[in-house]
Tab-separated table of N, CA, C and O in Angstrom:
chain	number	residue	atom	x	y	z
A	569	MET	N	-8.268	-57.719	66.793
A	569	MET	CA	-6.905	-57.999	66.476
A	569	MET	C	-6.356	-56.976	65.475
A	569	MET	O	-5.244	-56.513	65.640
A	570	VAL	N	-7.094	-56.631	64.474
A	570	VAL	CA	-6.674	-55.641	63.493
A	570	VAL	C	-6.502	-54.279	64.158
A	570	VAL	O	-5.555	-53.555	63.870
A	571	THR	N	-7.413	-53.933	65.073
A	571	THR	CA	-7.302	-52.640	65.746
A	571	THR	C	-6.063	-52.575	66.630
A	571	THR	O	-5.450	-51.518	66.765
A	572	GLN	N	-5.686	-53.715	67.226
A	572	GLN	CA	-4.471	-53.736	68.035
A	572	GLN	C	-3.237	-53.501	67.164
A	572	GLN	O	-2.330	-52.766	67.531
A	573	GLU	N	-3.203	-54.115	65.970
A	573	GLU	CA	-2.072	-53.938	65.065
A	573	GLU	C	-2.000	-52.496	64.573
A	573	GLU	O	-0.921	-51.928	64.474
A	574	VAL	N	-3.152	-51.914	64.278
A	574	VAL	CA	-3.191	-50.525	63.817
A	574	VAL	C	-2.690	-49.589	64.911
A	574	VAL	O	-1.909	-48.677	64.669
A	575	SER	N	-3.122	-49.828	66.152
A	575	SER	CA	-2.669	-48.973	67.248
A	575	SER	C	-1.165	-49.158	67.493
A	575	SER	O	-0.465	-48.205	67.814
A	576	GLN	N	-0.661	-50.386	67.335
A	576	GLN	CA	0.771	-50.617	67.498
A	576	GLN	C	1.566	-49.931	66.396
A	576	GLN	O	2.614	-49.357	66.636
A	577	ILE	N	1.038	-49.985	65.189
A	577	ILE	CA	1.703	-49.324	64.056
A	577	ILE	C	1.727	-47.817	64.279
A	577	ILE	O	2.754	-47.165	64.085
A	578	SER	N	0.615	-47.245	64.689
A	578	SER	CA	0.584	-45.804	64.908
A	578	SER	C	1.517	-45.408	66.054
A	578	SER	O	2.182	-44.369	65.999
A	579	ARG	N	1.611	-46.220	67.103
A	579	ARG	CA	2.513	-45.953	68.218
A	579	ARG	C	3.967	-46.014	67.723
A	579	ARG	O	4.788	-45.176	68.073
A	580	CYS	N	4.279	-46.985	66.887
A	580	CYS	CA	5.625	-47.114	66.330
A	580	CYS	C	5.972	-45.897	65.467
A	580	CYS	O	7.095	-45.384	65.516
A	581	LEU	N	4.993	-45.453	64.676
A	581	LEU	CA	5.218	-44.272	63.843
A	581	LEU	C	5.479	-43.034	64.690
A	581	LEU	O	6.357	-42.221	64.376
A	582	GLU	N	4.737	-42.868	65.769
A	582	GLU	CA	4.949	-41.736	66.669
A	582	GLU	C	6.331	-41.804	67.308
A	582	GLU	O	7.029	-40.784	67.409
A	583	GLU	N	6.733	-42.984	67.732
A	583	GLU	CA	8.057	-43.135	68.334
A	583	GLU	C	9.154	-42.834	67.315
A	583	GLU	O	10.145	-42.183	67.638
A	584	THR	N	8.958	-43.286	66.093
A	584	THR	CA	9.933	-43.025	65.042
A	584	THR	C	10.037	-41.530	64.775
A	584	THR	O	11.137	-40.986	64.645
A	585	ARG	N	8.898	-40.844	64.686
A	585	ARG	CA	8.871	-39.405	64.458
A	585	ARG	C	9.586	-38.683	65.603
A	585	ARG	O	10.399	-37.791	65.393
A	586	THR	N	9.316	-39.114	66.834
A	586	THR	CA	9.959	-38.514	67.998
A	586	THR	C	11.463	-38.738	67.967
A	586	THR	O	12.245	-37.826	68.249
A	587	LEU	N	11.884	-39.936	67.594
A	587	LEU	CA	13.312	-40.223	67.494
A	587	LEU	C	13.976	-39.390	66.395
A	587	LEU	O	15.094	-38.913	66.564
A	588	ASP	N	13.290	-39.219	65.269
A	588	ASP	CA	13.826	-38.395	64.188
A	588	ASP	C	14.002	-36.953	64.649
A	588	ASP	O	15.019	-36.321	64.376
A	589	GLU	N	12.989	-36.405	65.327
A	589	GLU	CA	13.080	-35.045	65.843
A	589	GLU	C	14.212	-34.935	66.855
A	589	GLU	O	14.971	-33.967	66.860
A	590	PHE	N	14.333	-35.942	67.708
A	590	PHE	CA	15.391	-35.956	68.706
A	590	PHE	C	16.763	-35.980	68.043
A	590	PHE	O	17.655	-35.215	68.393
A	591	SER	N	16.936	-36.867	67.056
A	591	SER	CA	18.240	-36.969	66.398
A	591	SER	C	18.559	-35.686	65.627
A	591	SER	O	19.706	-35.245	65.598
A	592	THR	N	17.545	-35.056	65.032
A	592	THR	CA	17.762	-33.799	64.329
A	592	THR	C	18.188	-32.712	65.301
A	592	THR	O	19.124	-31.957	65.033
A	593	SER	N	17.522	-32.629	66.448
A	593	SER	CA	17.884	-31.599	67.418
A	593	SER	C	19.264	-31.869	68.006
A	593	SER	O	20.024	-30.946	68.260
A	594	ILE	N	19.611	-33.128	68.204
A	594	ILE	CA	20.953	-33.474	68.690
A	594	ILE	C	22.005	-33.067	67.665
A	594	ILE	O	23.041	-32.506	68.010
A	595	LYS	N	21.737	-33.340	66.389
A	595	LYS	CA	22.684	-32.961	65.339
A	595	LYS	C	22.889	-31.452	65.309
A	595	LYS	O	24.004	-30.970	65.186
A	596	LYS	N	21.791	-30.678	65.441
A	596	LYS	CA	21.898	-29.217	65.465
A	596	LYS	C	22.719	-28.764	66.669
A	596	LYS	O	23.574	-27.896	66.560
A	597	TYR	N	22.452	-29.352	67.819
A	597	TYR	CA	23.178	-28.998	69.032
A	597	TYR	C	24.669	-29.299	68.873
A	597	TYR	O	25.520	-28.465	69.199
A	598	LEU	N	25.013	-30.470	68.356
A	598	LEU	CA	26.419	-30.833	68.176
A	598	LEU	C	27.104	-29.899	67.182
A	598	LEU	O	28.272	-29.533	67.361
A	599	THR	N	26.394	-29.517	66.139
A	599	THR	CA	26.948	-28.576	65.171
A	599	THR	C	27.252	-27.241	65.836
A	599	THR	O	28.311	-26.657	65.626
A	600	LEU	N	26.310	-26.743	66.643
A	600	LEU	CA	26.523	-25.474	67.344
A	600	LEU	C	27.688	-25.559	68.323
A	600	LEU	O	28.514	-24.655	68.402
A	601	VAL	N	27.767	-26.646	69.067
A	601	VAL	CA	28.852	-26.804	70.037
A	601	VAL	C	30.196	-26.865	69.317
A	601	VAL	O	31.169	-26.233	69.738
A	602	THR	N	30.256	-27.608	68.231
A	602	THR	CA	31.491	-27.717	67.466
A	602	THR	C	31.906	-26.358	66.924
A	602	THR	O	33.068	-25.967	67.008
A	603	HIS	N	30.943	-25.603	66.375
A	603	HIS	CA	31.226	-24.270	65.842
A	603	HIS	C	31.721	-23.342	66.949
A	603	HIS	O	32.669	-22.590	66.763
A	604	LYS	N	31.078	-23.414	68.114
A	604	LYS	CA	31.465	-22.564	69.242
A	604	LYS	C	32.893	-22.868	69.672
A	604	LYS	O	33.681	-21.966	69.921
A	605	LYS	N	33.259	-24.147	69.738
A	605	LYS	CA	34.614	-24.521	70.139
A	605	LYS	C	35.634	-24.029	69.126
A	605	LYS	O	36.704	-23.570	69.490
A	606	LYS	N	35.314	-24.117	67.834
A	606	LYS	CA	36.228	-23.628	66.806
A	606	LYS	C	36.430	-22.130	66.949
A	606	LYS	O	37.537	-21.628	66.816
A	607	CYS	N	35.345	-21.406	67.209
A	607	CYS	CA	35.437	-19.956	67.367
A	607	CYS	C	36.259	-19.592	68.599
A	607	CYS	O	37.068	-18.678	68.559
A	608	GLU	N	36.046	-20.300	69.692
A	608	GLU	CA	36.815	-20.031	70.912
A	608	GLU	C	38.293	-20.313	70.673
A	608	GLU	O	39.147	-19.557	71.116
A	609	ALA	N	38.574	-21.361	69.952
A	609	ALA	CA	39.962	-21.715	69.688
A	609	ALA	C	40.638	-20.674	68.810
A	609	ALA	O	41.821	-20.403	68.958
A	610	SER	N	39.908	-20.069	67.906
A	610	SER	CA	40.497	-19.079	67.019
A	610	SER	C	40.562	-17.703	67.655
A	610	SER	O	41.169	-16.795	67.111
A	611	GLY	N	39.918	-17.507	68.788
A	611	GLY	CA	39.937	-16.212	69.456
A	611	GLY	C	39.030	-15.200	68.807
A	611	GLY	O	39.133	-14.009	69.076
A	612	ALA	N	38.124	-15.643	67.939
A	612	ALA	CA	37.275	-14.711	67.212
A	612	ALA	C	35.806	-14.973	67.462
A	612	ALA	O	34.972	-14.655	66.634
A	613	MET	N	35.467	-15.548	68.603
A	613	MET	CA	34.079	-15.929	68.837
A	613	MET	C	33.142	-14.731	68.813
A	613	MET	O	32.096	-14.768	68.188
A	614	ALA	N	33.516	-13.639	69.461
A	614	ALA	CA	32.635	-12.480	69.530
A	614	ALA	C	32.499	-11.807	68.180
A	614	ALA	O	31.497	-11.161	67.904
A	615	GLU	N	33.506	-11.954	67.319
A	615	GLU	CA	33.494	-11.265	66.045
A	615	GLU	C	33.232	-12.202	64.873
A	615	GLU	O	33.479	-11.864	63.732
A	616	ALA	N	32.724	-13.380	65.135
A	616	ALA	CA	32.610	-14.407	64.108
A	616	ALA	C	31.718	-13.984	62.942
A	616	ALA	O	32.036	-14.271	61.803
A	617	ASP	N	30.630	-13.304	63.215
A	617	ASP	CA	29.692	-12.984	62.152
A	617	ASP	C	29.430	-11.490	62.023
A	617	ASP	O	28.341	-11.088	61.632
A	618	ILE	N	30.404	-10.662	62.336
A	618	ILE	CA	30.203	-9.222	62.262
A	618	ILE	C	30.389	-8.757	60.826
A	618	ILE	O	31.430	-8.982	60.219
A	619	ASN	N	29.362	-8.111	60.291
A	619	ASN	CA	29.426	-7.527	58.959
A	619	ASN	C	29.011	-6.065	59.053
A	619	ASN	O	28.153	-5.715	59.854
A	620	PRO	N	29.590	-5.200	58.227
A	620	PRO	CA	29.224	-3.781	58.295
A	620	PRO	C	27.803	-3.538	57.800
A	620	PRO	O	27.307	-4.242	56.920
A	621	LYS	N	27.163	-2.547	58.397
A	621	LYS	CA	25.801	-2.183	58.006
A	621	LYS	C	25.793	-1.135	56.895
A	621	LYS	O	24.909	-1.102	56.068
A	622	SER	N	26.808	-0.274	56.909
A	622	SER	CA	26.910	0.736	55.862
A	622	SER	C	28.363	1.167	55.692
A	622	SER	O	29.229	0.788	56.485
A	623	MET	N	28.603	1.989	54.657
A	623	MET	CA	29.947	2.430	54.341
A	623	MET	C	29.869	3.838	53.761
A	623	MET	O	28.909	4.184	53.078
A	624	TYR	N	30.890	4.651	54.073
A	624	TYR	CA	31.021	5.964	53.450
A	624	TYR	C	32.505	6.252	53.268
A	624	TYR	O	33.362	5.590	53.854
A	625	HIS	N	32.799	7.232	52.443
A	625	HIS	CA	34.191	7.602	52.194
A	625	HIS	C	34.615	8.704	53.159
A	625	HIS	O	33.834	9.600	53.472
A	626	ALA	N	35.864	8.628	53.597
A	626	ALA	CA	36.393	9.625	54.526
A	626	ALA	C	36.494	10.984	53.820
A	626	ALA	O	36.789	11.050	52.630
A	627	LYS	N	36.245	12.048	54.563
A	627	LYS	CA	36.318	13.405	54.003
A	627	LYS	C	37.605	14.121	54.396
A	627	LYS	O	38.128	14.918	53.640
A	628	LYS	N	38.101	13.843	55.624
A	628	LYS	CA	39.354	14.461	56.049
A	628	LYS	C	40.168	13.464	56.856
A	628	LYS	O	39.635	12.504	57.410
A	629	TRP	N	41.468	13.727	56.946
A	629	TRP	CA	42.395	12.818	57.582
A	629	TRP	C	42.222	12.828	59.100
A	629	TRP	O	41.941	13.860	59.710
A	630	SER	N	42.365	11.644	59.709
A	630	SER	CA	42.414	11.495	61.161
A	630	SER	C	43.248	10.248	61.460
A	630	SER	O	43.637	9.516	60.541
A	631	ASP	N	43.521	9.987	62.727
A	631	ASP	CA	44.269	8.778	63.093
A	631	ASP	C	43.536	7.517	62.650
A	631	ASP	O	44.144	6.567	62.159
A	632	ASP	N	42.211	7.513	62.812
A	632	ASP	CA	41.415	6.345	62.405
A	632	ASP	C	41.466	6.142	60.899
A	632	ASP	O	41.575	5.011	60.415
A	633	VAL	N	41.381	7.237	60.158
A	633	VAL	CA	41.445	7.146	58.692
A	633	VAL	C	42.820	6.622	58.270
A	633	VAL	O	42.924	5.805	57.347
A	634	GLU	N	43.856	7.041	58.956
A	634	GLU	CA	45.208	6.549	58.658
A	634	GLU	C	45.292	5.031	58.827
A	634	GLU	O	45.807	4.328	57.962
A	635	ASN	N	44.774	4.528	59.930
A	635	ASN	CA	44.813	3.080	60.156
A	635	ASN	C	43.941	2.332	59.160
A	635	ASN	O	44.319	1.265	58.671
A	636	LEU	N	42.768	2.878	58.832
A	636	LEU	CA	41.922	2.248	57.810
A	636	LEU	C	42.640	2.203	56.467
A	636	LEU	O	42.559	1.210	55.736
A	637	TYR	N	43.340	3.272	56.129
A	637	TYR	CA	44.119	3.332	54.893
A	637	TYR	C	45.127	2.185	54.861
A	637	TYR	O	45.268	1.494	53.851
A	638	ARG	N	45.790	1.944	55.971
A	638	ARG	CA	46.797	0.883	56.031
A	638	ARG	C	46.161	-0.500	55.899
A	638	ARG	O	46.689	-1.355	55.183
A	639	PHE	N	45.049	-0.717	56.580
A	639	PHE	CA	44.359	-2.007	56.444
A	639	PHE	C	43.888	-2.215	55.007
A	639	PHE	O	44.004	-3.317	54.457
A	640	GLN	N	43.347	-1.182	54.384
A	640	GLN	CA	42.817	-1.325	53.027
A	640	GLN	C	43.929	-1.489	52.002
A	640	GLN	O	43.744	-2.167	50.996
A	641	GLN	N	45.089	-0.923	52.262
A	641	GLN	CA	46.237	-1.163	51.383
A	641	GLN	C	46.643	-2.638	51.411
A	641	GLN	O	47.059	-3.187	50.397
A	642	ALA	N	46.505	-3.253	52.576
A	642	ALA	CA	46.876	-4.661	52.729
A	642	ALA	C	45.768	-5.609	52.255
A	642	ALA	O	45.943	-6.825	52.277
A	643	GLY	N	44.609	-5.067	51.869
A	643	GLY	CA	43.548	-5.901	51.301
A	643	GLY	C	42.428	-6.262	52.249
A	643	GLY	O	41.683	-7.200	51.990
A	644	TYR	N	42.289	-5.525	53.349
A	644	TYR	CA	41.227	-5.790	54.323
A	644	TYR	C	40.344	-4.561	54.455
A	644	TYR	O	40.776	-3.438	54.191
A	645	ARG	N	39.094	-4.779	54.882
A	645	ARG	CA	38.177	-3.664	55.126
A	645	ARG	C	38.697	-2.790	56.250
A	645	ARG	O	38.762	-1.577	56.135
A	646	ASP	N	38.996	-3.459	57.371
A	646	ASP	CA	39.384	-2.756	58.590
A	646	ASP	C	39.989	-3.747	59.571
A	646	ASP	O	40.240	-4.908	59.219
A	647	GLU	N	40.212	-3.317	60.788
A	647	GLU	CA	40.837	-4.168	61.800
A	647	GLU	C	39.991	-5.391	62.122
A	647	GLU	O	40.510	-6.479	62.354
A	648	ILE	N	38.685	-5.240	62.120
A	648	ILE	CA	37.793	-6.359	62.441
A	648	ILE	C	37.959	-7.486	61.432
A	648	ILE	O	38.117	-8.656	61.802
A	649	GLU	N	37.940	-7.145	60.146
A	649	GLU	CA	38.113	-8.190	59.128
A	649	GLU	C	39.509	-8.805	59.205
A	649	GLU	O	39.676	-10.018	59.047
A	650	TYR	N	40.511	-7.990	59.462
A	650	TYR	CA	41.878	-8.508	59.579
A	650	TYR	C	41.956	-9.548	60.696
A	650	TYR	O	42.527	-10.620	60.519
A	651	LYS	N	41.365	-9.230	61.842
A	651	LYS	CA	41.391	-10.166	62.970
A	651	LYS	C	40.610	-11.441	62.665
A	651	LYS	O	40.987	-12.525	63.092
A	652	GLN	N	39.515	-11.320	61.925
A	652	GLN	CA	38.734	-12.499	61.546
A	652	GLN	C	39.526	-13.403	60.616
A	652	GLN	O	39.594	-14.614	60.806
A	653	VAL	N	40.140	-12.820	59.600
A	653	VAL	CA	40.828	-13.614	58.580
A	653	VAL	C	42.126	-14.209	59.121
A	653	VAL	O	42.389	-15.399	58.945
A	654	LYS	N	42.912	-13.396	59.791
A	654	LYS	CA	44.222	-13.845	60.269
A	654	LYS	C	44.155	-14.505	61.641
A	654	LYS	O	45.146	-15.061	62.104
A	655	GLN	N	43.022	-14.427	62.295
A	655	GLN	CA	42.797	-15.047	63.603
A	655	GLN	C	43.855	-14.616	64.617
A	655	GLN	O	44.520	-15.430	65.252
A	656	VAL	N	44.011	-13.313	64.735
A	656	VAL	CA	44.915	-12.720	65.719
A	656	VAL	C	44.110	-11.893	66.699
A	656	VAL	O	42.997	-11.455	66.395
A	657	ASP	N	44.674	-11.686	67.892
A	657	ASP	CA	43.995	-10.874	68.902
A	657	ASP	C	44.448	-9.419	68.852
A	657	ASP	O	43.663	-8.517	69.120
A	658	MET	N	45.700	-9.204	68.522
A	658	MET	CA	46.262	-7.862	68.525
A	658	MET	C	46.938	-7.566	67.192
A	658	MET	O	47.483	-8.459	66.555
A	659	VAL	N	46.925	-6.283	66.820
A	659	VAL	CA	47.621	-5.819	65.629
A	659	VAL	C	48.821	-5.015	66.121
A	659	VAL	O	48.702	-4.212	67.050
A	660	GLU	N	49.982	-5.224	65.499
A	660	GLU	CA	51.177	-4.476	65.921
A	660	GLU	C	51.033	-3.018	65.556
A	660	GLU	O	50.781	-2.670	64.400
A	661	CYS	N	51.229	-2.148	66.569
A	661	CYS	CA	51.115	-0.707	66.367
A	661	CYS	C	52.363	-0.012	66.895
A	661	CYS	O	53.044	-0.516	67.789
A	662	TRP	N	52.633	1.179	66.348
A	662	TRP	CA	53.714	2.007	66.861
A	662	TRP	C	53.262	2.601	68.193
A	662	TRP	O	52.204	3.223	68.266
A	663	PRO	N	54.045	2.445	69.265
A	663	PRO	CA	53.614	2.972	70.561
A	663	PRO	C	53.540	4.505	70.594
A	663	PRO	O	52.705	5.069	71.304
A	664	GLU	N	54.376	5.178	69.810
A	664	GLU	CA	54.403	6.641	69.813
A	664	GLU	C	53.156	7.256	69.187
A	664	GLU	O	52.613	8.238	69.684
A	665	THR	N	52.704	6.668	68.074
A	665	THR	CA	51.599	7.273	67.317
A	665	THR	C	50.308	6.467	67.381
A	665	THR	O	49.233	7.018	67.155
A	666	GLY	N	50.421	5.164	67.621
A	666	GLY	CA	49.239	4.310	67.623
A	666	GLY	C	48.857	3.820	66.241
A	666	GLY	O	47.858	3.122	66.072
A	667	PHE	N	49.663	4.185	65.232
A	667	PHE	CA	49.390	3.719	63.877
A	667	PHE	C	49.811	2.256	63.736
A	667	PHE	O	50.715	1.783	64.413
A	668	VAL	N	49.164	1.563	62.798
A	668	VAL	CA	49.491	0.165	62.517
A	668	VAL	C	50.933	0.084	62.026
A	668	VAL	O	51.366	0.871	61.189
A	669	LYS	N	51.664	-0.876	62.566
A	669	LYS	CA	53.085	-1.031	62.252
A	669	LYS	C	53.326	-2.078	61.168
A	669	LYS	O	54.132	-1.877	60.257
A	670	LYS	N	52.622	-3.219	61.271
A	670	LYS	CA	52.870	-4.340	60.355
A	670	LYS	C	51.576	-5.097	60.129
A	670	LYS	O	50.839	-5.369	61.074
A	671	LEU	N	51.292	-5.450	58.870
A	671	LEU	CA	50.121	-6.256	58.525
A	671	LEU	C	50.540	-7.383	57.598
A	671	LEU	O	51.430	-7.215	56.760
A	672	GLN	N	49.860	-8.500	57.732
A	672	GLN	CA	50.109	-9.642	56.856
A	672	GLN	C	48.980	-9.726	55.847
A	672	GLN	O	47.812	-9.796	56.217
A	673	ARG	N	49.347	-9.701	54.571
A	673	ARG	CA	48.337	-9.802	53.520
A	673	ARG	C	47.779	-11.210	53.458
A	673	ARG	O	48.258	-12.123	54.113
A	674	ARG	N	46.749	-11.392	52.631
A	674	ARG	CA	46.122	-12.712	52.490
A	674	ARG	C	47.065	-13.737	51.859
A	674	ARG	O	46.924	-14.937	52.071
A	675	ASP	N	48.022	-13.264	51.073
A	675	ASP	CA	48.992	-14.185	50.466
A	675	ASP	C	50.223	-14.387	51.362
A	675	ASP	O	51.241	-14.892	50.917
A	676	ASN	N	50.103	-13.968	52.624
A	676	ASN	CA	51.115	-14.156	53.675
A	676	ASN	C	52.381	-13.327	53.505
A	676	ASN	O	53.377	-13.582	54.166
A	677	THR	N	52.377	-12.329	52.623
A	677	THR	CA	53.478	-11.374	52.592
A	677	THR	C	53.149	-10.252	53.576
A	677	THR	O	51.990	-10.059	53.942
A	678	PHE	N	54.166	-9.517	54.004
A	678	PHE	CA	53.970	-8.496	55.018
A	678	PHE	C	54.087	-7.090	54.445
A	678	PHE	O	54.869	-6.859	53.525
A	679	TYR	N	53.298	-6.182	55.005
A	679	TYR	CA	53.433	-4.751	54.754
A	679	TYR	C	53.959	-4.130	56.038
A	679	TYR	O	53.424	-4.383	57.118
A	680	TYR	N	55.011	-3.318	55.916
A	680	TYR	CA	55.572	-2.603	57.057
A	680	TYR	C	55.329	-1.113	56.854
A	680	TYR	O	55.544	-0.598	55.755
A	681	TYR	N	54.881	-0.438	57.899
A	681	TYR	CA	54.524	0.968	57.801
A	681	TYR	C	55.395	1.819	58.721
A	681	TYR	O	55.858	1.362	59.760
A	682	ASP	N	55.586	3.078	58.337
A	682	ASP	CA	56.360	4.030	59.128
A	682	ASP	C	55.562	4.541	60.313
A	682	ASP	O	54.341	4.374	60.385
A	683	LYS	N	56.273	5.240	61.207
A	683	LYS	CA	55.617	5.866	62.356
A	683	LYS	C	54.783	7.072	61.921
A	683	LYS	O	53.787	7.399	62.542
A	684	GLN	N	55.226	7.739	60.874
A	684	GLN	CA	54.557	8.951	60.416
A	684	GLN	C	53.367	8.630	59.514
A	684	GLN	O	53.201	7.513	59.044
A	685	ARG	N	52.611	9.652	59.247
A	685	ARG	CA	51.456	9.562	58.363
A	685	ARG	C	51.881	9.101	56.973
A	685	ARG	O	52.868	9.583	56.431
A	686	GLU	N	51.111	8.165	56.409
A	686	GLU	CA	51.374	7.685	55.052
A	686	GLU	C	50.227	7.992	54.095
A	686	GLU	O	50.405	7.972	52.890
A	687	CYS	N	49.056	8.253	54.620
A	687	CYS	CA	47.889	8.553	53.788
A	687	CYS	C	47.896	10.044	53.450
A	687	CYS	O	47.588	10.889	54.283
A	688	GLU	N	48.262	10.352	52.225
A	688	GLU	CA	48.321	11.751	51.796
A	688	GLU	C	46.911	12.311	51.638
A	688	GLU	O	45.942	11.562	51.472
A	689	ASP	N	46.815	13.631	51.631
A	689	ASP	CA	45.509	14.287	51.519
A	689	ASP	C	44.769	13.868	50.251
A	689	ASP	O	43.546	13.735	50.254
A	690	LYS	N	45.518	13.665	49.160
A	690	LYS	CA	44.865	13.290	47.904
A	690	LYS	C	44.332	11.854	47.930
A	690	LYS	O	43.553	11.456	47.076
A	691	GLU	N	44.737	11.043	48.916
A	691	GLU	CA	44.285	9.661	49.043
A	691	GLU	C	43.147	9.493	50.051
A	691	GLU	O	42.511	8.438	50.090
A	692	VAL	N	42.882	10.513	50.856
A	692	VAL	CA	41.904	10.399	51.949
A	692	VAL	C	40.524	10.019	51.427
A	692	VAL	O	39.840	9.175	52.013
A	693	HIS	N	40.097	10.611	50.333
A	693	HIS	CA	38.741	10.347	49.816
A	693	HIS	C	38.561	8.903	49.326
A	693	HIS	O	37.441	8.440	49.145
A	694	LYS	N	39.655	8.164	49.143
A	694	LYS	CA	39.572	6.766	48.703
A	694	LYS	C	39.357	5.794	49.865
A	694	LYS	O	39.007	4.644	49.641
A	695	VAL	N	39.581	6.271	51.089
A	695	VAL	CA	39.463	5.405	52.266
A	695	VAL	C	37.986	5.180	52.580
A	695	VAL	O	37.204	6.122	52.672
A	696	LYS	N	37.625	3.927	52.767
A	696	LYS	CA	36.238	3.563	53.096
A	696	LYS	C	36.114	3.376	54.594
A	696	LYS	O	36.914	2.660	55.202
A	697	VAL	N	35.107	4.017	55.175
A	697	VAL	CA	34.828	3.893	56.605
A	697	VAL	C	33.573	3.048	56.744
A	697	VAL	O	32.522	3.411	56.221
A	698	TYR	N	33.686	1.929	57.465
A	698	TYR	CA	32.559	1.012	57.631
A	698	TYR	C	31.889	1.241	58.968
A	698	TYR	O	32.543	1.457	59.984
A	699	VAL	N	30.555	1.190	58.956
A	699	VAL	CA	29.750	1.369	60.163
A	699	VAL	C	29.133	0.025	60.530
A	699	VAL	O	28.536	-0.634	59.689
A	700	TYR	N	29.261	-0.345	61.788
A	700	TYR	CA	28.749	-1.640	62.264
A	700	TYR	C	27.546	-1.472	63.146
A	700	TYR	O	27.327	-0.468	63.744
C-alpha cells in the first residue's frame, strides 16, 4: 500500500513537472507571437533588432554622407534608426537629388531640408557612418 502511494505521488510529480514545462513553453510561444504581430503592425519586423556593428567618420562628401548628415542633425543615427523609432516605411526625399526632404525629430517637431547640399566640407568629418 505504501509503495502504491509513493508511485502515485511520483507520477503526480512528473505530471506536474510536465505541465509546468508545457505552460512555460506556451507562455514563450504566446510572447513570441504577440511580439511578431506588433512588429508586423508597425512595419518594422525585418528591422526590429538591427544594431550597427561598427562606426567610422566620413572623410569626404557624397550623397550618402549628405543624407546621414541630415538624419544626424535630426537626432538619429541613420535611416534605419529613423524608421524604427518613427515606424514609417518611407522617408520623404527630393526627387531631383534623392536627398532627404523632411524628418520628424523625437520631440515631434520637423526639420525641412533644401534640394541642394547642406553638409559643408568643414562638417563632413563630423558625420558618423555606421556599418551593419
